[in-house]
Short mmCIF file of C-alpha atoms and ligand atoms in Angstrom, two decimals:
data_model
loop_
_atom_site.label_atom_id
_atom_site.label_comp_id
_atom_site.label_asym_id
_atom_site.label_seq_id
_atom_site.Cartn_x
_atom_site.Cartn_y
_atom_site.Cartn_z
CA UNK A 1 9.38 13.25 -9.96
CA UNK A 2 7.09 11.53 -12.46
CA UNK A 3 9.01 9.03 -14.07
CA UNK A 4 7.75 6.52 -17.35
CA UNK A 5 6.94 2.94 -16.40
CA UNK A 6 8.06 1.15 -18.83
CA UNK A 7 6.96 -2.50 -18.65
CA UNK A 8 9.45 -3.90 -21.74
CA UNK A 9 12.11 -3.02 -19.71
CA UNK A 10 10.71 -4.05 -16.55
CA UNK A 11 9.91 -7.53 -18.25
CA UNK A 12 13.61 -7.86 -19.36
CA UNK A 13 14.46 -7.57 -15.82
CA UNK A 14 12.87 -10.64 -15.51
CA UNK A 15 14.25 -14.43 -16.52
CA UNK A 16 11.41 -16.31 -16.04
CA UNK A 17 8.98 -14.54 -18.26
CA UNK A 18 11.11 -16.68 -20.84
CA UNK A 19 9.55 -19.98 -19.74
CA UNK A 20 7.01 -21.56 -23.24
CA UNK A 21 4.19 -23.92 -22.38
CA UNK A 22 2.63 -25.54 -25.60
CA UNK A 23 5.14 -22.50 -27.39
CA UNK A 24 3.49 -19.70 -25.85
CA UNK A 25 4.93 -17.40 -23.06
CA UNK A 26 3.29 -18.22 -19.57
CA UNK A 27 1.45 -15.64 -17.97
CA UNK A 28 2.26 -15.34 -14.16
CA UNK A 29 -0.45 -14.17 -11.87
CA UNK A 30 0.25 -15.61 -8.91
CA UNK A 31 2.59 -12.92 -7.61
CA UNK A 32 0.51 -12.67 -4.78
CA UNK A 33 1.93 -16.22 -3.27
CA UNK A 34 5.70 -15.38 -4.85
CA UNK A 35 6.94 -12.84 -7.58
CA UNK A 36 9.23 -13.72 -10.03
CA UNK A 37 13.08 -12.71 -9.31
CA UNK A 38 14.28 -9.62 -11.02
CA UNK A 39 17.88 -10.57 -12.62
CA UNK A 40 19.60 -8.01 -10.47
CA UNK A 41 18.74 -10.54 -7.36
CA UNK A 42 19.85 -13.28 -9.02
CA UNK A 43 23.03 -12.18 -9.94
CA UNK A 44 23.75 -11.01 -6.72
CA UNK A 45 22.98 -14.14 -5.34
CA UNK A 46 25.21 -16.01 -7.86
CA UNK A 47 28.14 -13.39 -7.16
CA UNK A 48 28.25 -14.10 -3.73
CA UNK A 49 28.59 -18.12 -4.37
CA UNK A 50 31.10 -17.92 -6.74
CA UNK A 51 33.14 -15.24 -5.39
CA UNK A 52 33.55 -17.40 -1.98
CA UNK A 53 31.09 -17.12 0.75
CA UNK A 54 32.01 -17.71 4.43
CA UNK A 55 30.70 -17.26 8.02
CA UNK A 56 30.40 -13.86 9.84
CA UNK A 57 33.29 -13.03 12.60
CA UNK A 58 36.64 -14.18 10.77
CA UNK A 59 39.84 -12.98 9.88
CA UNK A 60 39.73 -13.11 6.40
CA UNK A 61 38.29 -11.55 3.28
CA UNK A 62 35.22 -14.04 2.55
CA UNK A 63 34.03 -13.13 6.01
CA UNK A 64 34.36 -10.12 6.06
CA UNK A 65 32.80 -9.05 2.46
CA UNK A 66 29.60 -11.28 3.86
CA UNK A 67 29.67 -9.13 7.06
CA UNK A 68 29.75 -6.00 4.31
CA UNK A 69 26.95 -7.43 2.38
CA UNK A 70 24.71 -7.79 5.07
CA UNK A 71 25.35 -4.18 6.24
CA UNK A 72 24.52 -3.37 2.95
CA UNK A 73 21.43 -5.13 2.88
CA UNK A 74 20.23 -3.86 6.35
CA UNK A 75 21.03 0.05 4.98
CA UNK A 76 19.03 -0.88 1.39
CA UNK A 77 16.29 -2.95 3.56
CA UNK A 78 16.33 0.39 6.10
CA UNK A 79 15.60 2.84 3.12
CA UNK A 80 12.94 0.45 1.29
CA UNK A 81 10.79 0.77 4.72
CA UNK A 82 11.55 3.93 6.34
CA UNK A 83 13.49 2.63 9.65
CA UNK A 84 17.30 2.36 10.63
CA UNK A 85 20.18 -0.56 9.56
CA UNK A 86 20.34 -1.89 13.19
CA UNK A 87 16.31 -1.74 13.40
CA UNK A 88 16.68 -4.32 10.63
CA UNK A 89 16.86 -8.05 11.12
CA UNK A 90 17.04 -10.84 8.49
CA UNK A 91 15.44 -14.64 8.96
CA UNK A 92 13.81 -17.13 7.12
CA UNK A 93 10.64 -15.65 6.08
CA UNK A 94 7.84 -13.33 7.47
CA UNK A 95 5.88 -16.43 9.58
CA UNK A 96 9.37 -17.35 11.49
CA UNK A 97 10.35 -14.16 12.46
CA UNK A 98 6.68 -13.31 13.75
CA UNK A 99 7.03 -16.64 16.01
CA UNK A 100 10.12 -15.61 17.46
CA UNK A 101 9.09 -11.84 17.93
CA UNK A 102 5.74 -12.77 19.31
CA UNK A 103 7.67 -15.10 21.91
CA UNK A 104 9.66 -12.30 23.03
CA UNK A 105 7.08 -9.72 22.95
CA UNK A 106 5.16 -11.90 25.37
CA UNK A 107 7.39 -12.33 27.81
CA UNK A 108 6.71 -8.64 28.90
CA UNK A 109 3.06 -8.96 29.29
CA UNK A 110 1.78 -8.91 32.61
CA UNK A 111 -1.44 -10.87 33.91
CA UNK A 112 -4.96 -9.10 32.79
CA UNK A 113 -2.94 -8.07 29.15
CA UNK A 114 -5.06 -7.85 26.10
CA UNK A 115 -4.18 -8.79 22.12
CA UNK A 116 -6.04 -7.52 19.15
CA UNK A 117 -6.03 -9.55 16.00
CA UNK A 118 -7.75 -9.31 13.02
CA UNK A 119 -10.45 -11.39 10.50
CA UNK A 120 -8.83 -9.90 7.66
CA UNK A 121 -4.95 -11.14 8.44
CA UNK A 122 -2.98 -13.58 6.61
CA UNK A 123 -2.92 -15.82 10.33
CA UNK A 124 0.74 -15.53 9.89
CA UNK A 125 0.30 -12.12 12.18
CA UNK A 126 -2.74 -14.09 13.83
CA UNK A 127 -1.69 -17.22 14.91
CA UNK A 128 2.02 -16.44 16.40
CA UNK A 129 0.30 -14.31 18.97
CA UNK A 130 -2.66 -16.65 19.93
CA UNK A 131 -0.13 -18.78 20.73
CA UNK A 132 1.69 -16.31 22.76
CA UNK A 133 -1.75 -15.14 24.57
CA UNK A 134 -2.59 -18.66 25.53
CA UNK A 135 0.59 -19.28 26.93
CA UNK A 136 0.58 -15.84 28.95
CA UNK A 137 -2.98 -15.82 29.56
CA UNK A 138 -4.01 -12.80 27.48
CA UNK A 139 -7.36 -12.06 26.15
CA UNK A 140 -7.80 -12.24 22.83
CA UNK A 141 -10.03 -9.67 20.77
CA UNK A 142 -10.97 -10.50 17.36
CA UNK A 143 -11.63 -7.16 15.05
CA UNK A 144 -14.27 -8.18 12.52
CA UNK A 145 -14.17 -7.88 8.72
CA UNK A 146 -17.39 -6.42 7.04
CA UNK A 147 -18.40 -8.99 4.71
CA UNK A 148 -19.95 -6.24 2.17
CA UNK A 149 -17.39 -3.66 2.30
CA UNK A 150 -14.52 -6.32 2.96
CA UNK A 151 -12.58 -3.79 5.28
CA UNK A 152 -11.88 -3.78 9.04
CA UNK A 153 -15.24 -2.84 11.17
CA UNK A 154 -14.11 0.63 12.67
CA UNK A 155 -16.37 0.87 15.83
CA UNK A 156 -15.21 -2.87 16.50
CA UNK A 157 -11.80 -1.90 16.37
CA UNK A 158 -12.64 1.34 18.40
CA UNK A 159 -14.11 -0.92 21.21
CA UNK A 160 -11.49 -4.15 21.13
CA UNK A 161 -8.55 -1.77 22.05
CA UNK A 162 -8.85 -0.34 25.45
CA UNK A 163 -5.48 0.29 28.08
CA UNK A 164 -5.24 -3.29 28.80
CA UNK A 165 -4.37 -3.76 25.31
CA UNK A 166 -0.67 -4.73 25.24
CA UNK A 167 -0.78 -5.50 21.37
CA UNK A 168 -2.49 -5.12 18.15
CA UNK A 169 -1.75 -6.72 15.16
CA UNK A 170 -3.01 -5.57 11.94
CA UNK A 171 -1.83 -6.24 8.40
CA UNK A 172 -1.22 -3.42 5.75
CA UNK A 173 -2.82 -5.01 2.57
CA UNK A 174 -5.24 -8.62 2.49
CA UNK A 175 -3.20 -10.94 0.50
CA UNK A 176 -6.62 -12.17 -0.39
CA UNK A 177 -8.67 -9.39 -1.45
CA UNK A 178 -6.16 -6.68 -1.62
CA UNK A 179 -7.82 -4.29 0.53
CA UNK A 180 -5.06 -1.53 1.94
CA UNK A 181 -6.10 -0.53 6.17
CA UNK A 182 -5.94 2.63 7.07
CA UNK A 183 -3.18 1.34 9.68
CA UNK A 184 -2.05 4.92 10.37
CA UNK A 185 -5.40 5.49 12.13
CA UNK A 186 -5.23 1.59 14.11
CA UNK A 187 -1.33 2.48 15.39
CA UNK A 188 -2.62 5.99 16.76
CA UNK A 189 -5.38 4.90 18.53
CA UNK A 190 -3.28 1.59 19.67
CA UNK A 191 -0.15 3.86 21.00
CA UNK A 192 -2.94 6.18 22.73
CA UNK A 193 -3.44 2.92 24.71
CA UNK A 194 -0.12 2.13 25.09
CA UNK A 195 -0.02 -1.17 22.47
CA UNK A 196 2.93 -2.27 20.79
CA UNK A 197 1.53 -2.29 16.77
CA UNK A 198 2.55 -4.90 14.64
CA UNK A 199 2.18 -5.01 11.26
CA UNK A 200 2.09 -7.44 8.34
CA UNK A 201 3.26 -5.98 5.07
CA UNK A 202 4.00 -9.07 3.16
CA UNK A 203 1.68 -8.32 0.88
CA UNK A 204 2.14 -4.64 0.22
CA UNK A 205 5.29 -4.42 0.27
CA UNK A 206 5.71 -5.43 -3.15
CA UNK A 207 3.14 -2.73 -4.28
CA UNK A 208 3.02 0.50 -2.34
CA UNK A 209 5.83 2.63 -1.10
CA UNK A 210 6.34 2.14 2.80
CA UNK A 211 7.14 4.27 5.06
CA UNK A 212 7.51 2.31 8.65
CA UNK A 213 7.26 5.51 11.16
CA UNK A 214 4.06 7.25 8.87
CA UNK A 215 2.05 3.98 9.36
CA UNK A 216 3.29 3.71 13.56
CA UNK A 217 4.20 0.45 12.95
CA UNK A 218 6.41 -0.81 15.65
CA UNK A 219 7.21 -3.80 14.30
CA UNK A 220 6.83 -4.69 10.62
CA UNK A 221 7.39 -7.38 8.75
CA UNK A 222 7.83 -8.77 4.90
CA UNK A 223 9.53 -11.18 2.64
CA UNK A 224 11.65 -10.49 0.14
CA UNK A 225 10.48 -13.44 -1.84
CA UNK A 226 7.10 -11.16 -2.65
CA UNK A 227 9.14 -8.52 -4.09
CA UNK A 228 11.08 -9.77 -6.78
CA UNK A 229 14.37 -11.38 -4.68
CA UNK A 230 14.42 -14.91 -3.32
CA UNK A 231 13.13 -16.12 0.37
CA UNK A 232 14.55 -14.26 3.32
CA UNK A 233 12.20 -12.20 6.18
CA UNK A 234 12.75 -8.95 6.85
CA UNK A 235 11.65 -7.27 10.10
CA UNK A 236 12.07 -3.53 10.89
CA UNK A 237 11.77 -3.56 14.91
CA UNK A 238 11.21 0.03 16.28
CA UNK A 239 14.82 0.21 18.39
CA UNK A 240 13.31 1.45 21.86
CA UNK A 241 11.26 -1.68 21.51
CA UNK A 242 13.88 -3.59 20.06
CA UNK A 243 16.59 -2.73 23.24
CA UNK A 244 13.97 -4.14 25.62
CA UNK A 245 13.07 -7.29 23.45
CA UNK A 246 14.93 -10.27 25.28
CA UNK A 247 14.30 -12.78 22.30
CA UNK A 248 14.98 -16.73 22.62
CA UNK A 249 18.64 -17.20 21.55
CA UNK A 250 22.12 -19.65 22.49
CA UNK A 251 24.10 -18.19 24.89
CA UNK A 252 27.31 -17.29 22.82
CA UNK A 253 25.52 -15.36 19.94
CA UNK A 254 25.11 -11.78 19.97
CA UNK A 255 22.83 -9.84 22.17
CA UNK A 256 22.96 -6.43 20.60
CA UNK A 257 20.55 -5.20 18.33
CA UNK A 258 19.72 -6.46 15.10
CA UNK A 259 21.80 -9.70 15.45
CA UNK A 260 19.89 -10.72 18.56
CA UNK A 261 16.97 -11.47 16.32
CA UNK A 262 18.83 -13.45 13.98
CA UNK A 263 19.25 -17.00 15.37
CA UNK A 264 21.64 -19.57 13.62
CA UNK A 265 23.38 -18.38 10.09
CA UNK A 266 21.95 -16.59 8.01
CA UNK A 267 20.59 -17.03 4.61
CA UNK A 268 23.79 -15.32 2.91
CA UNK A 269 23.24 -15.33 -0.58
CA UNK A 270 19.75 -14.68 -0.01
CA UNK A 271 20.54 -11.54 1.99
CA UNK A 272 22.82 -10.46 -1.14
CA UNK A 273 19.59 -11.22 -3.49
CA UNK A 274 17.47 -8.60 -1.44
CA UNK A 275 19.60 -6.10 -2.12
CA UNK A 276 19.56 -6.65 -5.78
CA UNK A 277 16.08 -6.92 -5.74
CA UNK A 278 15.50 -3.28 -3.72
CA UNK A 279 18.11 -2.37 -6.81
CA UNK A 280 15.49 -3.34 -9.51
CA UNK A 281 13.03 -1.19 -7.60
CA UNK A 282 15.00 1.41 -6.89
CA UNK A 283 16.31 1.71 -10.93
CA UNK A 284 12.56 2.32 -11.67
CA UNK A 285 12.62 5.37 -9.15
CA UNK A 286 14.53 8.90 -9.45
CA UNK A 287 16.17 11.08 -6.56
CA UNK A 288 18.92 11.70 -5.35
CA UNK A 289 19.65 8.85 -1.99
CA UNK A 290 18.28 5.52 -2.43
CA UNK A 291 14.97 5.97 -0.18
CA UNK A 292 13.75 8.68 -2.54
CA UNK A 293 14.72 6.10 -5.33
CA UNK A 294 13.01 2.99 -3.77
CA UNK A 295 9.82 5.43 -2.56
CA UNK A 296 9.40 7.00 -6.17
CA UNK A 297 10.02 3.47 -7.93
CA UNK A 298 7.34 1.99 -5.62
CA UNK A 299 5.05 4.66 -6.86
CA UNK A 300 5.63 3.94 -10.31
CA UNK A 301 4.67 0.61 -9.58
CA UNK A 302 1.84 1.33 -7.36
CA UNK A 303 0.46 3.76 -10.52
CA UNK A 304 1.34 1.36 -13.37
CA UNK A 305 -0.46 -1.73 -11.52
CA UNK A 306 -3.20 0.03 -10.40
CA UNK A 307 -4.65 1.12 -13.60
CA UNK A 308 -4.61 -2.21 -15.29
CA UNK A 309 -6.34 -3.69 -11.58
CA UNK A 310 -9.20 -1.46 -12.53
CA UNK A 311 -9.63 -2.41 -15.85
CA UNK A 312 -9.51 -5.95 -14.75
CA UNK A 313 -12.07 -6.00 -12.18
CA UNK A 314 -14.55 -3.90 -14.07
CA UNK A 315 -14.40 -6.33 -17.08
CA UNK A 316 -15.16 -9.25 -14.46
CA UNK A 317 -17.92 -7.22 -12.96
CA UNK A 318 -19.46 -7.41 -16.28
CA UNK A 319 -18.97 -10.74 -16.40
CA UNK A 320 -22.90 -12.50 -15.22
CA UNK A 321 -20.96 -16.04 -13.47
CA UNK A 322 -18.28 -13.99 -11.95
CA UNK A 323 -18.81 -13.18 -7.77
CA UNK A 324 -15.54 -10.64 -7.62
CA UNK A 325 -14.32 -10.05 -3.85
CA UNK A 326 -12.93 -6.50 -3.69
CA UNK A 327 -13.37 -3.19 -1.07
CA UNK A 328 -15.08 -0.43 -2.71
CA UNK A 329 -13.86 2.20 -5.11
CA UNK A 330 -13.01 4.71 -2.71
CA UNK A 331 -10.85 1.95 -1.05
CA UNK A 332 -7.20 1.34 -1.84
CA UNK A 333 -6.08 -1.70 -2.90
CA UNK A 334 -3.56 -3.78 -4.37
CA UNK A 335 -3.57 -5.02 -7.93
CA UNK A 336 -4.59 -8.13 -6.15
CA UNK A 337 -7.92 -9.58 -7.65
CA UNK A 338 -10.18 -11.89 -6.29
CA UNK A 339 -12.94 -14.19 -8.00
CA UNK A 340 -15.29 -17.00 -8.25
CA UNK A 341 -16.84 -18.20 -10.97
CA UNK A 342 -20.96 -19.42 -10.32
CA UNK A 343 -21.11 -23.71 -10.58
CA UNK A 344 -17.73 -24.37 -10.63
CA UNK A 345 -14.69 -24.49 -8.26
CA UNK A 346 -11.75 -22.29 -7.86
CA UNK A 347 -9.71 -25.48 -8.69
CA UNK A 348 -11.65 -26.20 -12.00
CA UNK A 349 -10.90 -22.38 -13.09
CA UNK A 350 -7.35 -22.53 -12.40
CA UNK A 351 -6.76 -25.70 -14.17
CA UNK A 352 -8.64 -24.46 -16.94
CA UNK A 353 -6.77 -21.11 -17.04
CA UNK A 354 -3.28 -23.09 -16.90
CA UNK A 355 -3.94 -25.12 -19.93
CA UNK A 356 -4.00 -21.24 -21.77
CA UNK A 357 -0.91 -20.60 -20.03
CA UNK A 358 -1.72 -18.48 -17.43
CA UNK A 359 -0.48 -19.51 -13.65
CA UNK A 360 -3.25 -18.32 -10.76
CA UNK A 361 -3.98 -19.55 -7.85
CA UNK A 362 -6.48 -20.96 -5.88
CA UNK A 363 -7.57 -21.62 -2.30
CA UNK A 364 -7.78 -19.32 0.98
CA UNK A 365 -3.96 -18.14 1.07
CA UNK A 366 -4.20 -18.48 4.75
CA UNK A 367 -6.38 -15.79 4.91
CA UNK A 368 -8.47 -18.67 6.23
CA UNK A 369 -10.42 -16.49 8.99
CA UNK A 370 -11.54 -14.00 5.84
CA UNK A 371 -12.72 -17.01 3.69
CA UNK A 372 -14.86 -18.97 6.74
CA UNK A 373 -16.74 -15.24 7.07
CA UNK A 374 -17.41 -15.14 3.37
CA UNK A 375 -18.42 -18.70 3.39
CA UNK A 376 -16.45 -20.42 1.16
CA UNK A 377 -13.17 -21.63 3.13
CA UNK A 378 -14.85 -25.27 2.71
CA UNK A 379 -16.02 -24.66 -0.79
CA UNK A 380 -12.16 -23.81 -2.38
CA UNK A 381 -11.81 -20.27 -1.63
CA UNK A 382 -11.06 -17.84 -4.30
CA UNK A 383 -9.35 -17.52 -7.40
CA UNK A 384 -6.58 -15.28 -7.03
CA UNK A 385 -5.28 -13.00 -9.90
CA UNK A 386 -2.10 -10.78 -8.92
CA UNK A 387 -0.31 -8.51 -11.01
CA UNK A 388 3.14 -7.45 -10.60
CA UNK A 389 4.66 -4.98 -12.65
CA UNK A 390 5.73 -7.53 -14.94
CA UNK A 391 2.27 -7.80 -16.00
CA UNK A 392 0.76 -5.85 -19.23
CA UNK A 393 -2.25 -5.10 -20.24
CA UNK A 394 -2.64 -7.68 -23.10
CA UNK A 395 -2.00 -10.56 -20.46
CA UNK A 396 -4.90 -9.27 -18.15
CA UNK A 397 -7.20 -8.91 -21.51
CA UNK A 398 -6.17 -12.77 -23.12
CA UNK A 399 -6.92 -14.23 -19.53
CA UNK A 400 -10.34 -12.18 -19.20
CA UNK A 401 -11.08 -13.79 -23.57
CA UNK A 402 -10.45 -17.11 -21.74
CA UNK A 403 -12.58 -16.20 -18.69
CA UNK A 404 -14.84 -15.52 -20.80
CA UNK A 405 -15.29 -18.35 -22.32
CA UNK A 406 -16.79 -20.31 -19.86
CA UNK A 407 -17.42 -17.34 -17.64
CA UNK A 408 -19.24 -14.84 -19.50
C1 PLP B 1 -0.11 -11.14 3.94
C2 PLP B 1 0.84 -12.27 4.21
N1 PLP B 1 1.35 -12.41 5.44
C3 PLP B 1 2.20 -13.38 5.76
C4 PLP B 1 2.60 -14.30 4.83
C5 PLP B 1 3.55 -15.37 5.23
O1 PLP B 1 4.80 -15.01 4.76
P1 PLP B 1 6.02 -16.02 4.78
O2 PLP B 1 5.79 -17.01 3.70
O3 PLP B 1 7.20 -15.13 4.50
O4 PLP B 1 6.09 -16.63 6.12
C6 PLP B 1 2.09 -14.23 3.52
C7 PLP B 1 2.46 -15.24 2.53
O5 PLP B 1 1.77 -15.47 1.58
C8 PLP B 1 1.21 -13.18 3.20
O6 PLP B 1 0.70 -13.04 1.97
#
């Protein structure tokens, strides 16, 4: 169903787009490293504090309603991906979950076991399994980035997975560059091997619909804290794989499936705020259960952010001092824009930019692998300008007047 995006509302969603400097609104672009919070998170986190919050297991009513909150969290979280409520576990954020899947995961490889990793990855789904190879003695194959087309070298992905490959990790979007892999194609030709595919969607899950079992991702991983609600991980572990995963835990806590994943207590009110966050997305959607709402109101988003990306990067294409970093057009990408402007550094251009009231980021974003091949991981990295469907036209046309200005 085609539905209107319609960004006034979308903005009054949104507390924080309140906030003056010098008496003008702020401009956020620097969803990329943390969206705003849509109001429907906050209140649930709020409700949950004042209404009386407890532990999980007890006898009475505080306990239980958290128990029923996560549940309801874990079905919302299970429709906003494509997987089950007990495939879904809860933790800190996307980089401690990864550390304590990775550990797990690793304890089933055998000796003469294989990893894939990739130049493009956030190392958040790099570095958790080097660390797990070394310790088990896996090979490690790196899958190069082209430089030109800034998208994952196909024959070198074609060659680094072979039947001793026990795992391949792969993001779905570059949190630096925005480029969207065609991770459909990686899982197949990983499961054909017999790999375990795991898959970083921090970054897209805030601007393309998911689904978990179209992409073959095994295991896949985001943070609410990206899409609109406040810091929790989410992981969506497929549940043949998740049975057999013996992760690190104290002897007393659960050893069924999700809880086994979720050491210590959880974030609570954090876990309420995802679910009124996957409510703001879902309220821009239409259908009749909740994934059709969450997939449709994804779209809208994906649509709505996607024009305004292209007007933005071909006005900085225009622009003579401006080196843009983006895939191709026939490549999909996030709204995710990335820049550097010719004798000066990333820092100097953010700076600049936040004394017109527009917050954007600079540096390598982790993506640290992706800015050493591009050369310029020692010289500041990029500028990074990311929309969110908060974002309007006018803001992406005042920034590129400023850009301009010393840009153009
Ligand atoms: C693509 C990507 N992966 C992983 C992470 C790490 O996520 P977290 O902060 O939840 O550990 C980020 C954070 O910026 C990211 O953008």
């Amino acid at each position: 169903m085609q539905r209107t995006f319609d960004v006034r509302t979308v903005r009054e969603q949104f507390p924080a787009l309140e906030r003056t400097q010098d008496g003008q609104r702020v401009v956020y672009f620097d969803g990329p490293g943390g969206s705003q919070v849509a109001q429907s998170a906050i209140e649930e986190i709020s409700h949950y504090m004042v209404r009386g919050g407890a532990n999980l297991h007890g006898a009475f009513p505080t306990s239980v309603e958290t128990e029923e909150i996560i549940a309801q969290t874990r079905r919302s979280a299970a429709d906003f991906l494509g997987a089950e409520p007990d495939e879904i576990a809860f933790g800190p954020n996307m980089t401690t979950l990864t550390f304590a899947i990775s550990r797990a995961l690793a304890r089933m490889w055998k000796s003469g076991s294989e990893i894939v990793v990739t130049e493009l990855d956030h190392r958040a789904n790099v570095d958790p399994w080097l660390l797990a190879a070394k310790e088990k003695g896996a090979k490690v194959r790196w899958v190069r980035v082209n430089p030109e087309t800034l998208t994952l070298d196909p024959a070198d992905l074609e060659s680094a997975i072979n039947e001793r490959t026990r795992l391949v990790a792969v993001g779905l979007a570059s949190n630096a560059v925005g480029t969207i892999n065609d991770v459909a194609a990686i899982s197949r030709r990983a499961h054909e091997a017999g790999a375990v595919v795991a898959v970083d969607a921090v970054h897209a899950a805030p601007h393309i619909p998911i689904d978990r079992d179209a992409i073959g991702a095994d295991i896949l991983t985001c943070s609410a804290y990206k899409f609109f609600g406040p810091h929790v991980g989410v992981s969506a572990v497929r549940r043949d794989l998740f049975e057999r995963l013996q992760p690190y835990k104290v002897e007393p806590a659960p050893d069924y499936l999700p809880d086994k994943l979720e050491s210590g207590t959880q974030n609570h009110e954090g876990i309420a705020g995802v679910k009124g966050a996957l409510e703001f997305i879902a309220s821009l959607g239409g259908g009749a259960s909740l994934r059709e709402k969450l997939l449709s109101g994804m779209q809208a988003i994906e649509e709505y952010e996607a024009d305004i990306a292209e007007k933005f990067r071909s006005a900085l294409r225009e622009m003579p001092k401006v080196k843009l970093y983006a895939a191709p057009d026939d490549v999909r990408k996030t709204p995710t824009i990335a820049f550097r402007v010719e004798g000066q550094t990333p820092r100097e251009v953010c700076e600049k930019m936040e004394r017109e009231g527009f917050f954007v980021a600079d540096g390598d974003f982790y993506a640290s692998t992706l800015a050493e091949r591009l050369g310029i991981r020692d010289r500041g990295g990029f500028i990074r300008a990311g929309l969110a469907p908060y974002n309007t036209l006018e803001e992406v046309e005042t920034f590129l007047a400023s850009l301009e200005s010393f840009a153009g």
